[in-house]
Amino acid sequence: MLKTSITEGAIPFAASNPLRVIPPLFISSGVAGALSMVFDCKSKAPHGGIFALLVGAVSNPLMYIIALIAGTFIGAFLLMISLNLGKKKEN
């Protein structure tokens, strides 16, 4: 699992525009999770996320970080596209 265990900060963003925020987050977290499985990353901490990496509880840490970064960039890119769809351009 790739998470930092602190999701409360994302709730207001998702609640303010769920149709544009939640799908990109689903996709990006799915990609990060799939990559971590392909890379055979295992966490000994059931709820540690990135903090488990700091204490050495994650196998294959370099690939774990790569999966996390890939998911982050995909999420940011999809969110930018999703949130900009339908915005009117001002001249």
mmCIF file of C-alpha atoms in Angstrom:
data_model
loop_
_atom_site.group_PDB
_atom_site.id
_atom_site.type_symbol
_atom_site.label_atom_id
_atom_site.label_comp_id
_atom_site.label_asym_id
_atom_site.label_seq_id
_atom_site.Cartn_x
_atom_site.Cartn_y
_atom_site.Cartn_z
ATOM 1 C CA MET A 1 0.000 0.000 0.000
ATOM 2 C CA LEU A 2 1.336 3.377 -0.943
ATOM 3 C CA LYS A 3 -0.056 5.959 1.403
ATOM 4 C CA THR A 4 1.136 8.132 4.194
ATOM 5 C CA SER A 5 -1.813 7.357 6.465
ATOM 6 C CA ILE A 6 -2.924 10.983 6.408
ATOM 7 C CA THR A 7 -5.941 11.249 4.110
ATOM 8 C CA GLU A 8 -7.960 13.896 5.922
ATOM 9 C CA GLY A 9 -6.257 16.687 3.986
ATOM 10 C CA ALA A 10 -7.586 15.335 0.677
ATOM 11 C CA ILE A 11 -11.213 15.060 1.790
ATOM 12 C CA PRO A 12 -12.179 18.734 1.232
ATOM 13 C CA PHE A 13 -10.759 18.644 -2.313
ATOM 14 C CA ALA A 14 -12.607 15.456 -3.193
ATOM 15 C CA ALA A 15 -15.835 16.670 -1.581
ATOM 16 C CA SER A 16 -15.747 20.014 -3.380
ATOM 17 C CA ASN A 17 -15.688 18.435 -6.847
ATOM 18 C CA PRO A 18 -15.998 14.635 -6.577
ATOM 19 C CA LEU A 19 -16.600 13.913 -10.257
ATOM 20 C CA ARG A 20 -13.370 15.619 -11.273
ATOM 21 C CA VAL A 21 -11.148 14.748 -8.314
ATOM 22 C CA ILE A 22 -11.938 11.163 -7.314
ATOM 23 C CA PRO A 23 -11.433 9.358 -10.691
ATOM 24 C CA PRO A 24 -7.881 10.679 -11.209
ATOM 25 C CA LEU A 25 -7.034 9.669 -7.641
ATOM 26 C CA PHE A 26 -8.422 6.162 -8.233
ATOM 27 C CA ILE A 27 -6.396 5.763 -11.407
ATOM 28 C CA SER A 28 -3.132 7.080 -9.998
ATOM 29 C CA SER A 29 -3.336 5.069 -6.787
ATOM 30 C CA GLY A 30 -4.193 1.972 -8.828
ATOM 31 C CA VAL A 31 -1.125 2.507 -11.014
ATOM 32 C CA ALA A 32 1.118 3.000 -7.981
ATOM 33 C CA GLY A 33 -0.309 -0.088 -6.296
ATOM 34 C CA ALA A 34 0.054 -2.196 -9.449
ATOM 35 C CA LEU A 35 3.643 -1.054 -9.929
ATOM 36 C CA SER A 36 4.510 -1.902 -6.339
ATOM 37 C CA MET A 37 3.135 -5.410 -6.908
ATOM 38 C CA VAL A 38 5.010 -5.811 -10.204
ATOM 39 C CA PHE A 39 8.191 -4.637 -8.466
ATOM 40 C CA ASP A 40 7.563 -7.166 -5.656
ATOM 41 C CA CYS A 41 7.543 -4.530 -2.924
ATOM 42 C CA LYS A 42 6.283 -5.841 0.391
ATOM 43 C CA SER A 43 5.577 -3.885 3.530
ATOM 44 C CA LYS A 44 5.891 -5.551 6.932
ATOM 45 C CA ALA A 45 3.914 -2.684 8.459
ATOM 46 C CA PRO A 46 0.182 -3.040 7.754
ATOM 47 C CA HIS A 47 -0.471 0.706 7.892
ATOM 48 C CA GLY A 48 2.874 2.418 7.498
ATOM 49 C CA GLY A 49 3.004 3.754 3.959
ATOM 50 C CA ILE A 50 6.021 5.918 3.247
ATOM 51 C CA PHE A 51 6.922 5.937 6.948
ATOM 52 C CA ALA A 52 7.467 2.161 6.866
ATOM 53 C CA LEU A 53 10.125 2.822 4.253
ATOM 54 C CA LEU A 54 12.014 5.035 6.690
ATOM 55 C CA VAL A 55 12.248 2.288 9.311
ATOM 56 C CA GLY A 56 13.235 -0.427 6.850
ATOM 57 C CA ALA A 57 9.949 -2.326 6.834
ATOM 58 C CA VAL A 58 9.629 -2.294 3.014
ATOM 59 C CA SER A 59 11.360 -4.721 0.694
ATOM 60 C CA ASN A 60 12.775 -3.369 -2.565
ATOM 61 C CA PRO A 61 12.743 0.252 -1.336
ATOM 62 C CA LEU A 62 14.079 1.859 -4.521
ATOM 63 C CA MET A 63 11.315 0.376 -6.645
ATOM 64 C CA TYR A 64 8.786 1.280 -3.943
ATOM 65 C CA ILE A 65 9.849 4.921 -4.269
ATOM 66 C CA ILE A 66 9.660 4.699 -8.071
ATOM 67 C CA ALA A 67 6.089 3.345 -7.842
ATOM 68 C CA LEU A 68 5.184 6.137 -5.435
ATOM 69 C CA ILE A 69 6.676 8.823 -7.677
ATOM 70 C CA ALA A 70 5.005 7.388 -10.785
ATOM 71 C CA GLY A 71 1.615 7.388 -9.048
ATOM 72 C CA THR A 72 2.171 10.924 -7.803
ATOM 73 C CA PHE A 73 3.034 12.295 -11.244
ATOM 74 C CA ILE A 74 0.172 10.455 -12.930
ATOM 75 C CA GLY A 75 -2.230 11.754 -10.290
ATOM 76 C CA ALA A 76 -1.010 15.324 -10.629
ATOM 77 C CA PHE A 77 -1.221 15.190 -14.423
ATOM 78 C CA LEU A 78 -4.722 13.677 -14.431
ATOM 79 C CA LEU A 79 -5.917 16.154 -11.810
ATOM 80 C CA MET A 80 -4.635 19.087 -13.850
ATOM 81 C CA ILE A 81 -6.457 17.809 -16.916
ATOM 82 C CA SER A 82 -9.633 16.945 -15.033
ATOM 83 C CA LEU A 83 -9.856 20.207 -13.115
ATOM 84 C CA ASN A 84 -9.181 22.310 -16.210
ATOM 85 C CA LEU A 85 -11.867 20.605 -18.294
ATOM 86 C CA GLY A 86 -14.832 22.861 -18.694
ATOM 87 C CA LYS A 87 -13.131 26.003 -17.454
ATOM 88 C CA LYS A 88 -13.896 28.999 -19.562
ATOM 89 C CA LYS A 89 -10.954 30.857 -21.026
ATOM 90 C CA GLU A 90 -10.952 34.550 -20.355
ATOM 91 C CA ASN A 91 -9.725 36.825 -23.138
#
